mmCIF file of C-alpha atoms in Angstrom:
data_model
loop_
_atom_site.group_PDB
_atom_site.id
_atom_site.type_symbol
_atom_site.label_atom_id
_atom_site.label_comp_id
_atom_site.label_asym_id
_atom_site.label_seq_id
_atom_site.Cartn_x
_atom_site.Cartn_y
_atom_site.Cartn_z
ATOM 1 C CA UNK D 62 -149.774 -37.994 -107.931
ATOM 2 C CA UNK D 63 -149.897 -40.655 -110.678
ATOM 3 C CA UNK D 64 -153.283 -42.743 -111.269
ATOM 4 C CA UNK D 65 -153.501 -45.847 -112.704
ATOM 5 C CA UNK D 66 -155.474 -46.117 -116.167
ATOM 6 C CA UNK D 67 -158.684 -47.525 -114.300
ATOM 7 C CA UNK D 68 -158.547 -44.120 -111.912
ATOM 8 C CA UNK D 69 -158.581 -42.135 -114.505
ATOM 9 C CA UNK D 70 -161.049 -43.539 -116.551
ATOM 10 C CA UNK D 71 -163.364 -43.788 -113.483
ATOM 11 C CA UNK D 72 -162.682 -40.073 -112.663
ATOM 12 C CA UNK D 73 -163.167 -39.136 -116.253
ATOM 13 C CA UNK D 74 -166.618 -40.576 -116.294
ATOM 14 C CA UNK D 75 -167.236 -38.797 -113.268
ATOM 15 C CA UNK D 76 -166.152 -35.437 -114.983
ATOM 16 C CA UNK D 77 -168.542 -36.558 -117.852
ATOM 17 C CA UNK D 78 -171.478 -37.067 -115.470
ATOM 18 C CA UNK D 79 -170.956 -33.820 -113.603
ATOM 19 C CA UNK D 80 -170.275 -32.102 -117.217
ATOM 20 C CA UNK D 81 -173.698 -33.507 -118.611
ATOM 21 C CA UNK D 82 -175.611 -32.493 -115.332
ATOM 22 C CA UNK D 83 -174.339 -29.113 -115.495
ATOM 23 C CA UNK D 84 -175.353 -28.852 -119.124
ATOM 24 C CA UNK D 85 -178.727 -30.144 -118.144
ATOM 25 C CA UNK D 86 -179.142 -27.318 -115.558
ATOM 26 C CA UNK D 87 -177.952 -24.478 -117.906
ATOM 27 C CA UNK D 88 -180.752 -25.551 -120.538
ATOM 28 C CA UNK D 89 -183.127 -25.540 -117.920
ATOM 29 C CA UNK D 90 -181.963 -22.101 -117.097
ATOM 30 C CA UNK D 91 -182.225 -20.845 -120.408
ATOM 31 C CA UNK D 92 -185.898 -22.433 -120.889
ATOM 32 C CA UNK D 93 -187.584 -21.490 -117.618
ATOM 33 C CA UNK D 94 -188.850 -18.371 -115.994
ATOM 34 C CA UNK D 95 -185.254 -16.810 -115.104
ATOM 35 C CA UNK D 96 -184.792 -12.877 -115.675
ATOM 36 C CA UNK D 97 -181.314 -12.340 -116.910
ATOM 37 C CA UNK D 98 -180.226 -10.794 -113.650
ATOM 38 C CA UNK D 99 -181.405 -14.264 -112.316
ATOM 39 C CA UNK D 100 -179.885 -16.405 -114.797
ATOM 40 C CA UNK D 101 -176.343 -14.283 -114.396
ATOM 41 C CA UNK D 102 -176.567 -15.246 -110.896
ATOM 42 C CA UNK D 103 -176.991 -18.449 -111.433
ATOM 43 C CA UNK D 104 -173.929 -18.433 -113.752
ATOM 44 C CA UNK D 105 -171.673 -16.796 -111.094
ATOM 45 C CA UNK D 106 -172.585 -18.748 -108.358
ATOM 46 C CA UNK D 107 -173.165 -22.574 -109.508
ATOM 47 C CA UNK D 108 -171.815 -22.494 -113.204
ATOM 48 C CA UNK D 109 -168.343 -20.548 -113.049
ATOM 49 C CA UNK D 110 -166.991 -22.283 -110.152
ATOM 50 C CA UNK D 111 -167.857 -25.620 -111.348
ATOM 51 C CA UNK D 112 -166.494 -24.958 -114.907
ATOM 52 C CA UNK D 113 -163.704 -24.159 -113.640
ATOM 53 C CA UNK D 114 -162.866 -26.959 -111.602
ATOM 54 C CA UNK D 115 -163.919 -29.133 -114.531
ATOM 55 C CA UNK D 116 -161.859 -27.710 -116.680
ATOM 56 C CA UNK D 117 -159.003 -27.793 -114.260
ATOM 57 C CA UNK D 118 -159.420 -31.722 -113.171
ATOM 58 C CA UNK D 119 -160.151 -32.239 -117.535
ATOM 59 C CA UNK D 120 -156.811 -30.673 -118.190
ATOM 60 C CA UNK D 121 -154.774 -32.490 -115.332
ATOM 61 C CA UNK D 122 -156.523 -36.020 -116.454
ATOM 62 C CA UNK D 123 -156.453 -35.202 -120.188
ATOM 63 C CA UNK D 124 -152.273 -36.742 -120.657
ATOM 64 C CA UNK D 125 -153.351 -39.928 -119.035
ATOM 65 C CA UNK D 126 -156.497 -40.167 -120.115
ATOM 66 C CA UNK D 127 -157.006 -43.530 -122.516
ATOM 67 C CA UNK D 128 -160.161 -42.999 -124.164
ATOM 68 C CA UNK D 129 -159.386 -39.913 -126.130
ATOM 69 C CA UNK D 130 -163.150 -40.241 -127.769
ATOM 70 C CA UNK D 131 -164.352 -39.434 -123.989
ATOM 71 C CA UNK D 132 -161.871 -36.894 -123.545
ATOM 72 C CA UNK D 133 -163.087 -35.065 -126.499
ATOM 73 C CA UNK D 134 -166.359 -35.366 -125.703
ATOM 74 C CA UNK D 135 -165.676 -33.625 -122.362
ATOM 75 C CA UNK D 136 -163.964 -31.016 -123.914
ATOM 76 C CA UNK D 137 -166.725 -30.115 -126.382
ATOM 77 C CA UNK D 138 -169.276 -29.890 -123.508
ATOM 78 C CA UNK D 139 -166.747 -27.661 -121.585
ATOM 79 C CA UNK D 140 -166.734 -25.181 -124.877
ATOM 80 C CA UNK D 141 -170.401 -25.325 -124.550
ATOM 81 C CA UNK D 142 -170.643 -24.310 -120.821
ATOM 82 C CA UNK D 143 -168.137 -21.756 -121.628
ATOM 83 C CA UNK D 144 -170.348 -20.378 -124.230
ATOM 84 C CA UNK D 145 -173.231 -20.586 -121.388
ATOM 85 C CA UNK D 146 -171.508 -18.242 -119.303
ATOM 86 C CA UNK D 147 -171.997 -14.920 -121.509
ATOM 87 C CA UNK D 148 -175.404 -16.205 -122.839
ATOM 88 C CA UNK D 149 -177.957 -13.501 -123.363
ATOM 89 C CA UNK D 150 -181.557 -14.418 -123.099
ATOM 90 C CA UNK D 151 -183.340 -13.275 -126.223
ATOM 91 C CA UNK D 152 -186.662 -10.842 -125.621
ATOM 92 C CA UNK D 153 -188.566 -13.963 -126.644
ATOM 93 C CA UNK D 154 -187.654 -16.247 -123.561
ATOM 94 C CA UNK D 155 -187.792 -12.942 -121.436
ATOM 95 C CA UNK D 156 -191.346 -12.224 -122.183
ATOM 96 C CA UNK D 157 -192.006 -15.897 -121.836
ATOM 97 C CA UNK D 158 -190.343 -15.805 -118.598
ATOM 98 C CA UNK D 159 -192.492 -12.348 -117.869
ATOM 99 C CA UNK D 160 -195.484 -14.113 -118.921
ATOM 100 C CA UNK D 161 -195.083 -17.147 -116.877
ATOM 101 C CA UNK D 162 -194.329 -15.172 -113.701
ATOM 102 C CA UNK D 163 -197.430 -13.103 -113.952
ATOM 103 C CA UNK D 164 -199.622 -16.214 -114.976
ATOM 104 C CA UNK D 165 -198.061 -17.625 -111.234
ATOM 105 C CA UNK D 166 -198.451 -14.447 -109.605
ATOM 106 C CA UNK D 167 -202.362 -14.220 -110.475
ATOM 107 C CA UNK D 168 -202.390 -18.132 -109.640
ATOM 108 C CA UNK D 169 -201.175 -17.675 -106.092
#
């Protein structure tokens, strides 16, 4: 399927928006009250399938991209998302998450 430059640019914009959305979600997962197992579950259920599709589409659209800077930015974002798939919460993050869960438990 051949795409026009305009169609390719439009699809790259959609990919950029989706990638930024995923980066935002991953940041929330890393900074909110998730245990390591909950984080790993979010990665398996949400991040990994999206990352696979985004990577595949970026690879297919890459040769047709007229905006190489945007393509490069997408590739950097995808690398960050890939790194997030093996992210390990620090002991401090886990302690803060446990404390927040404990406070919620006693508030309710």
